[in-house]
Coordinates of C-alpha atoms and ligand atoms in Angstrom, one line a residue:
M1 CA 15.0 106.6 -115.2
A2 CA 17.3 106.2 -118.0
T3 CA 18.6 109.1 -120.1
N4 CA 18.7 107.2 -123.3
E5 CA 15.8 105.8 -125.1
T6 CA 16.8 102.8 -126.9
A7 CA 15.1 99.5 -127.4
D8 CA 15.1 98.9 -123.7
E9 CA 15.8 102.1 -122.2
T10 CA 15.5 105.7 -123.1
A11 CA 16.6 109.2 -122.4
D12 CA 14.8 112.3 -123.5
G13 CA 15.3 115.7 -124.8
T14 CA 17.1 115.3 -128.1
A15 CA 14.4 115.4 -130.6
S16 CA 14.3 118.7 -132.4
E17 CA 10.8 118.5 -133.7
S18 CA 7.7 116.6 -132.8
T19 CA 6.9 114.7 -136.0
D20 CA 4.5 111.9 -136.8
S21 CA 3.4 109.5 -134.2
A22 CA 5.0 106.1 -134.0
R23 CA 1.7 104.7 -135.3
T24 CA 1.7 106.9 -138.4
T25 CA 5.3 106.1 -139.2
A26 CA 4.7 102.3 -138.7
L27 CA 1.7 102.4 -141.0
R28 CA 3.6 104.3 -143.7
Q29 CA 6.4 101.8 -143.5
L30 CA 4.0 98.9 -143.7
E31 CA 2.3 100.3 -146.8
R32 CA 5.6 101.0 -148.5
A33 CA 7.0 97.6 -147.8
A34 CA 3.8 95.7 -148.7
A35 CA 4.3 96.8 -152.3
H36 CA 7.4 94.7 -152.5
V37 CA 5.9 91.4 -151.3
D38 CA 3.3 89.2 -152.8
V39 CA 0.9 89.3 -149.8
D40 CA -2.9 89.2 -149.9
S41 CA -4.2 92.7 -149.4
S42 CA -6.6 91.5 -146.7
V43 CA -3.6 90.4 -144.7
V44 CA -2.0 93.8 -145.0
E45 CA -5.4 95.4 -144.1
R46 CA -5.6 93.3 -141.0
L47 CA -2.0 94.2 -140.0
K48 CA -2.9 97.9 -140.1
H49 CA -5.1 97.4 -137.1
P50 CA -4.1 96.4 -133.6
T51 CA -6.0 93.4 -132.2
K52 CA -6.7 95.0 -128.9
V53 CA -5.7 98.2 -127.0
Q54 CA -6.3 98.2 -123.3
Q55 CA -6.5 101.5 -121.5
V56 CA -6.5 101.6 -117.7
S57 CA -6.4 104.1 -114.9
V58 CA -3.6 103.6 -112.5
P59 CA -4.1 105.4 -109.2
L60 CA -1.0 106.0 -107.1
E61 CA -0.7 107.0 -103.5
R62 CA 2.3 109.4 -103.5
D63 CA 4.8 109.4 -100.7
D64 CA 3.2 112.5 -99.3
G65 CA -0.2 110.7 -98.9
S66 CA -1.8 112.5 -101.9
V67 CA -3.4 110.4 -104.7
E68 CA -2.7 110.8 -108.4
V69 CA -4.2 108.9 -111.3
F70 CA -2.1 108.0 -114.4
D71 CA -3.2 106.5 -117.7
G72 CA -1.8 103.1 -118.5
Y73 CA -1.9 101.2 -121.8
R74 CA -1.2 97.8 -123.4
A75 CA -1.5 97.6 -127.1
Q76 CA -1.6 94.1 -128.7
H77 CA -0.9 94.3 -132.4
D78 CA -0.8 90.8 -133.7
D79 CA -0.4 87.3 -132.3
V80 CA -0.6 85.0 -135.3
R81 CA 2.9 83.6 -134.6
G82 CA 2.7 83.5 -130.8
P83 CA 2.0 85.5 -127.7
Y84 CA 2.2 89.3 -127.9
K85 CA 5.6 90.5 -126.8
G86 CA 7.1 93.8 -126.1
G87 CA 8.1 96.3 -123.5
L88 CA 6.4 98.6 -120.9
R89 CA 7.6 102.2 -120.9
Y90 CA 7.1 104.8 -118.2
H91 CA 7.4 108.1 -120.0
S92 CA 5.4 111.2 -120.3
N93 CA 4.9 110.8 -124.1
V94 CA 3.2 107.4 -123.7
D95 CA -0.3 107.3 -125.2
S96 CA -2.3 104.8 -127.2
E97 CA -1.0 106.0 -130.6
E98 CA 2.6 105.5 -129.5
C99 CA 1.9 102.1 -128.0
I100 CA 0.1 100.9 -131.1
G101 CA 3.0 102.0 -133.4
L102 CA 5.6 100.5 -131.1
S103 CA 3.6 97.2 -130.9
M104 CA 3.5 97.0 -134.7
W105 CA 7.3 97.3 -134.7
M106 CA 7.5 94.5 -132.2
T107 CA 5.4 92.3 -134.5
W108 CA 7.9 92.8 -137.3
K109 CA 10.9 92.6 -135.0
C110 CA 9.8 89.2 -133.7
A111 CA 9.1 87.9 -137.2
V112 CA 12.4 89.2 -138.6
M113 CA 14.1 87.2 -135.9
D114 CA 11.7 84.2 -136.5
L115 CA 10.7 84.2 -132.8
P116 CA 7.3 82.5 -132.0
F117 CA 5.9 85.8 -130.7
G118 CA 3.7 88.6 -132.0
G119 CA 3.9 92.3 -131.1
G120 CA 2.8 94.3 -128.0
K121 CA 3.8 97.4 -126.2
G122 CA 2.4 99.3 -123.3
G123 CA 3.3 101.7 -120.5
I124 CA 2.2 104.5 -118.3
A125 CA 2.1 108.2 -119.1
V126 CA 4.4 109.2 -116.3
D127 CA 7.9 110.7 -116.1
S128 CA 9.7 108.0 -114.2
K129 CA 12.2 110.6 -113.0
D130 CA 9.4 112.1 -110.9
L131 CA 8.7 108.9 -109.0
S132 CA 10.5 107.6 -105.9
R133 CA 11.5 104.0 -105.8
D134 CA 8.5 103.2 -103.5
E135 CA 6.1 105.1 -105.8
T136 CA 7.5 103.2 -108.8
E137 CA 6.9 99.9 -107.0
R138 CA 3.3 100.8 -106.0
L139 CA 2.5 102.1 -109.5
T140 CA 3.9 99.0 -111.1
R141 CA 2.0 96.6 -108.8
R142 CA -1.3 98.4 -109.5
F143 CA -0.6 98.5 -113.2
A144 CA 0.1 94.7 -113.2
E145 CA -3.3 94.2 -111.5
E146 CA -5.1 96.4 -114.0
I147 CA -3.8 94.6 -117.0
R148 CA -3.6 91.1 -115.4
D149 CA -6.4 89.7 -117.6
V150 CA -4.7 90.5 -120.9
V151 CA -1.1 89.4 -120.0
G152 CA 0.3 85.9 -119.2
P153 CA 3.2 83.7 -120.3
T154 CA 1.1 82.3 -123.2
K155 CA -0.9 85.5 -123.9
D156 CA 1.3 88.6 -123.7
V157 CA 4.7 88.9 -122.2
P158 CA 5.9 92.4 -121.2
A159 CA 9.6 93.4 -120.8
P160 CA 11.6 96.5 -119.9
D161 CA 11.6 99.6 -122.1
M162 CA 12.1 103.3 -121.6
G163 CA 11.9 104.2 -117.9
T164 CA 11.5 100.6 -116.7
D165 CA 14.2 98.0 -115.8
A166 CA 14.8 94.6 -114.3
Q167 CA 13.5 95.7 -110.9
T168 CA 10.2 96.9 -112.5
M169 CA 9.8 93.5 -114.1
A170 CA 10.4 91.8 -110.7
W171 CA 7.6 93.9 -109.1
F172 CA 5.3 93.2 -112.0
M173 CA 6.1 89.4 -111.9
D174 CA 5.5 89.4 -108.1
A175 CA 2.2 91.2 -108.3
Y176 CA 1.0 88.9 -111.1
S177 CA 2.2 85.8 -109.3
M178 CA 0.5 86.8 -105.9
Q179 CA -2.8 87.2 -107.6
Q180 CA -2.5 84.0 -109.7
G181 CA -1.6 82.1 -106.6
E182 CA 1.5 80.6 -108.2
T183 CA 5.0 81.9 -109.1
T184 CA 4.9 82.7 -112.8
P185 CA 8.3 83.9 -114.0
G186 CA 7.3 83.6 -117.7
V187 CA 4.8 86.5 -117.4
V188 CA 7.5 89.0 -118.1
T189 CA 11.1 89.0 -119.4
G190 CA 14.1 91.1 -118.5
K191 CA 13.8 90.1 -114.8
P192 CA 16.9 89.9 -112.5
P193 CA 18.5 86.4 -113.0
V194 CA 17.8 85.5 -109.4
I195 CA 14.1 85.2 -110.1
G196 CA 14.3 83.6 -113.5
G197 CA 15.8 86.4 -115.6
S198 CA 18.4 85.6 -118.2
Y199 CA 22.1 86.4 -118.0
G200 CA 23.0 88.7 -120.8
R201 CA 19.5 90.1 -121.3
E202 CA 20.5 93.5 -120.1
E203 CA 23.3 93.8 -122.5
S204 CA 21.5 92.1 -125.4
P205 CA 20.0 95.0 -127.4
G206 CA 23.3 96.8 -127.4
R207 CA 25.1 93.6 -128.2
S208 CA 22.9 93.0 -131.3
V209 CA 23.5 96.6 -132.5
A210 CA 27.2 96.0 -132.3
I211 CA 26.9 92.7 -134.1
I212 CA 24.9 94.3 -136.9
V213 CA 27.3 97.2 -137.2
A214 CA 30.2 94.7 -137.6
E215 CA 28.2 92.7 -140.2
A216 CA 27.4 95.9 -142.1
I217 CA 31.1 97.0 -142.0
E218 CA 32.1 93.7 -143.5
Y219 CA 29.4 93.9 -146.1
Y220 CA 30.5 97.3 -147.3
D221 CA 34.1 96.1 -147.3
W222 CA 35.4 98.4 -144.6
E223 CA 38.0 97.6 -141.9
I224 CA 36.5 97.8 -138.4
E225 CA 39.8 99.1 -137.0
E226 CA 39.5 102.1 -139.4
T227 CA 35.9 102.7 -138.8
T228 CA 34.7 105.7 -136.8
V229 CA 31.4 105.5 -134.9
A230 CA 29.2 108.1 -133.2
V231 CA 26.7 106.8 -130.6
Q232 CA 23.8 109.0 -129.5
G233 CA 22.6 107.8 -126.1
F234 CA 24.6 106.1 -123.4
G235 CA 21.9 104.0 -121.7
S236 CA 21.6 100.3 -121.8
V237 CA 21.6 100.1 -125.7
G238 CA 24.0 102.8 -126.6
A239 CA 26.6 102.0 -123.9
N240 CA 26.6 98.3 -124.6
A241 CA 26.8 98.8 -128.3
A242 CA 29.6 101.4 -128.0
R243 CA 31.6 99.2 -125.6
L244 CA 31.4 96.1 -127.8
L245 CA 32.2 98.0 -130.9
G246 CA 35.3 99.4 -129.1
D247 CA 36.2 95.8 -128.1
Y248 CA 35.8 94.8 -131.8
G249 CA 38.4 97.5 -132.7
A250 CA 36.2 100.3 -133.9
N251 CA 37.0 103.9 -133.1
V252 CA 34.1 105.3 -131.0
V253 CA 34.7 109.0 -131.4
A254 CA 31.4 110.5 -130.1
L255 CA 29.0 109.7 -127.3
S256 CA 26.1 111.5 -125.7
D257 CA 23.5 111.5 -123.0
V258 CA 20.6 113.8 -122.4
N259 CA 22.9 116.7 -121.5
G260 CA 25.0 116.7 -124.6
A261 CA 27.8 114.9 -126.5
I262 CA 31.6 114.5 -126.2
Y263 CA 33.9 114.1 -129.2
D264 CA 37.4 112.8 -129.5
P265 CA 38.7 112.1 -133.0
D266 CA 41.2 109.7 -131.5
G267 CA 38.4 107.6 -130.0
F268 CA 37.2 106.9 -126.4
D269 CA 37.8 104.0 -124.1
T270 CA 34.1 103.4 -123.8
H271 CA 34.5 101.2 -120.7
A272 CA 35.9 104.3 -118.9
V273 CA 32.7 106.3 -119.4
P274 CA 30.0 105.3 -116.9
T275 CA 26.7 104.2 -118.4
H276 CA 23.5 105.8 -117.3
E277 CA 22.9 102.9 -115.0
E278 CA 26.3 103.1 -113.5
Q279 CA 26.2 106.8 -112.9
P280 CA 23.3 108.8 -114.4
E281 CA 24.1 111.6 -116.8
A282 CA 27.9 111.3 -116.4
V283 CA 28.9 111.5 -120.1
M284 CA 29.6 115.2 -120.1
S285 CA 31.8 115.0 -117.0
H286 CA 34.2 112.6 -118.9
D287 CA 37.4 114.2 -120.0
A288 CA 37.2 115.0 -123.8
P289 CA 38.8 117.5 -126.2
Q290 CA 35.5 118.7 -127.5
T291 CA 31.8 118.9 -126.4
L292 CA 28.9 119.0 -128.8
S293 CA 25.1 119.1 -128.7
N294 CA 23.1 116.0 -129.4
E295 CA 22.1 117.6 -132.7
E296 CA 25.7 118.2 -133.7
L297 CA 26.6 114.6 -132.9
L298 CA 24.0 113.5 -135.5
E299 CA 25.8 115.5 -138.2
L300 CA 29.3 114.4 -137.5
D301 CA 31.5 113.2 -140.4
V302 CA 31.8 109.6 -139.1
D303 CA 31.5 106.2 -140.9
V304 CA 28.7 104.9 -138.7
L305 CA 26.0 106.8 -136.8
V306 CA 24.1 104.8 -134.1
P307 CA 21.1 106.8 -132.8
A308 CA 20.4 104.9 -129.6
A309 CA 18.5 107.6 -127.6
I310 CA 14.9 108.5 -128.5
G311 CA 12.6 108.3 -131.4
N312 CA 12.2 110.9 -134.2
V313 CA 15.8 112.3 -134.0
L314 CA 16.5 112.0 -137.7
T315 CA 14.0 114.2 -139.3
A316 CA 13.3 116.1 -142.6
D317 CA 15.1 119.0 -140.9
N318 CA 18.5 117.3 -140.4
A319 CA 18.6 114.3 -142.7
G320 CA 20.1 116.4 -145.4
D321 CA 23.0 117.3 -143.1
V322 CA 23.9 113.8 -141.9
Q323 CA 27.5 113.1 -143.0
A324 CA 27.7 109.5 -141.7
D325 CA 28.1 106.8 -144.4
L326 CA 25.9 104.3 -142.6
I327 CA 23.2 104.5 -139.9
V328 CA 22.3 101.7 -137.6
E329 CA 19.2 102.2 -135.5
G330 CA 19.7 101.4 -131.8
A331 CA 16.5 103.2 -130.6
N332 CA 13.1 102.3 -131.7
G333 CA 11.9 104.6 -134.5
P334 CA 14.8 107.2 -134.5
T335 CA 14.2 108.0 -138.2
T336 CA 11.0 109.6 -139.4
F337 CA 9.4 108.5 -142.7
A338 CA 10.5 111.7 -144.4
A339 CA 14.0 111.4 -143.2
D340 CA 14.2 107.9 -144.4
T341 CA 13.3 109.1 -147.9
I342 CA 15.9 111.8 -147.8
L343 CA 18.6 109.4 -146.6
E344 CA 17.6 106.9 -149.3
E345 CA 18.0 109.6 -152.0
R346 CA 21.3 110.6 -150.6
G347 CA 22.5 106.9 -150.7
I348 CA 23.0 106.6 -147.0
P349 CA 22.0 103.1 -145.9
V350 CA 19.8 102.8 -142.7
I351 CA 19.9 99.4 -141.0
P352 CA 16.5 99.4 -139.2
D353 CA 15.7 99.0 -135.5
I354 CA 13.6 95.9 -136.1
L355 CA 16.8 94.1 -137.0
A356 CA 19.6 96.0 -135.2
N357 CA 18.2 96.2 -131.7
A358 CA 16.3 92.9 -131.9
G359 CA 18.8 91.2 -129.6
G360 CA 16.7 92.4 -126.7
V361 CA 13.6 90.5 -127.6
T362 CA 15.7 87.6 -128.8
V363 CA 17.2 87.1 -125.3
S364 CA 13.7 87.7 -123.9
Y365 CA 12.7 84.7 -125.9
F366 CA 15.7 82.7 -124.4
E367 CA 14.5 83.9 -121.0
W368 CA 11.0 82.7 -121.6
L369 CA 12.3 79.3 -122.7
Q370 CA 14.4 79.2 -119.5
D371 CA 11.4 80.0 -117.4
I372 CA 9.2 77.4 -119.0
N373 CA 11.9 74.8 -118.7
R374 CA 12.9 76.0 -115.2
R375 CA 16.5 75.8 -116.3
Q376 CA 19.0 78.7 -116.5
W377 CA 21.5 79.1 -119.3
T378 CA 25.0 80.3 -118.8
R379 CA 26.0 83.8 -120.1
E380 CA 28.3 82.1 -122.6
R381 CA 25.4 80.1 -124.1
V382 CA 23.2 83.2 -124.2
D383 CA 25.8 85.2 -126.0
E384 CA 26.6 82.4 -128.4
E385 CA 23.0 81.7 -129.3
L386 CA 22.3 85.5 -129.7
D387 CA 25.3 85.9 -132.0
H388 CA 24.1 83.0 -134.1
E389 CA 20.5 84.3 -134.3
M390 CA 21.6 87.8 -135.2
R391 CA 23.9 86.6 -138.0
K392 CA 21.1 84.3 -139.3
A393 CA 18.6 87.2 -139.4
W394 CA 21.2 89.5 -141.0
D395 CA 21.9 87.0 -143.8
T396 CA 18.1 86.6 -144.4
V397 CA 17.6 90.3 -144.6
R398 CA 20.8 90.8 -146.7
K399 CA 19.5 88.3 -149.3
E400 CA 16.3 90.3 -149.8
F401 CA 18.2 93.6 -149.9
E402 CA 20.4 92.2 -152.6
A403 CA 17.8 90.3 -154.6
R404 CA 15.2 93.1 -154.7
D405 CA 17.5 96.2 -154.7
I406 CA 15.4 97.8 -151.9
T407 CA 16.4 99.6 -148.7
W408 CA 17.5 97.7 -145.6
R409 CA 14.3 98.7 -143.9
D410 CA 12.1 97.4 -146.7
A411 CA 14.2 94.2 -146.9
A412 CA 13.6 93.6 -143.1
Y413 CA 9.9 94.3 -143.6
V414 CA 9.7 91.9 -146.6
V415 CA 11.2 89.1 -144.4
A416 CA 8.8 89.9 -141.5
L417 CA 5.7 90.4 -143.7
S418 CA 6.2 87.2 -145.7
R419 CA 6.4 85.1 -142.5
I420 CA 3.4 86.7 -140.9
A421 CA 1.3 86.5 -144.1
K422 CA 2.2 82.9 -144.5
A423 CA 1.1 82.2 -140.9
K424 CA -2.2 84.2 -141.4
E425 CA -3.0 82.5 -144.7
T426 CA -2.3 79.0 -143.3
R427 CA -4.4 79.6 -140.1
G428 CA -7.2 81.3 -142.1
L429 CA -9.7 83.8 -140.9
W430 CA -12.0 82.7 -138.0
P431 CA -14.9 82.1 -138.2
Ligands
LIG1 N1 11.7 96.8 -125.3 C1 12.5 96.0 -126.1 C2 12.3 96.3 -127.6 O1 11.8 97.3 -127.9 C3 12.4 94.5 -125.8 C4 11.1 93.9 -125.8 C5 11.1 92.5 -125.2 O2 12.1 92.0 -124.8 O3 10.0 91.9 -125.2 O4 12.7 95.5 -128.4

């Protein structure tokens, strides 16, 4: 299981306080942003409630022959713009409140990117590090069966998240296909390319974070070659973001995994540090002049801070000590509502997760299109179209940010809410 919780993959152990649930934070953000848009209050009211939350029991025969039962969930928030879409996480913190909050964020994320999807999120309350590969496979197959009725390529399309990966999606897709009696690649995204996955999907959330950091650097009139960046989390999102930012010329001066952080004011060759997937928890063994804790990394005097590990790391406790000039969210929900307010008061812009890490679900959309059309795109085409979609979304959000003089998060919510409200008003309420 990954060390770094990001849009796709997560680590654990860096949050200093347990704060509001993802659902509470998502609701507060919605209420706050709704004040900036001319949306019918009944639409906002409907968006406060998930459409459906499925809870299932997932029994697992452990390798020693004993049987354990885990709780599994699939929250479906809203599907007015298309099938529910979002990851499955295997993590001990998974519960229905967390899945509901994360499914809300997926609704906004898909709408910010103008993808024809709604929001979903699910998972199993299990620490994936405690499972052998065979156990993970059996658990995944049984979970796929338990939620089979509510998923499907035109209903709800899961993807990787914390503690799950391309192989998990392959098992899920196989279990679903076996029961349906036909190979159905479009039931999940984030699969290995050999069974209908998309090239570039694995790198895509990190890629989008790097693109958005670069856009923001340009917006604020900085030089990327003179920009210092600290990245918390070196899993799929953090590592890919750090590497691409290094390729763009930025100076990545701090990196971390679950065990702690390394710091070099001269910058790292990020390609030389193994990602969690390449070698789990290897960041601290990389040669570096200084080591820090994950908490210290968040308070470094850098230009850009990218929290790409777990949720709730920027809190009321440390937001006052953040010295970065810009925060770009790689993880889902790294900033609590209270921290957001403090950072706003301090004039530190926060580019939200629902824009910055949206490359993951955007390439998931490309994968879904490839599956439906039975035609694989090249890596070059994926990257090119992703870059185009990210810049388009950035421009749309930037226009709202400038026109309304609101935070970046509120601007992204305004874009999302306006699109969703328009769809709801046009479709009407049935019956
Ligand atoms: N789990 C990812 C996210 O939080 C991707 C979801 C997807 O591709 O459906 O954005």
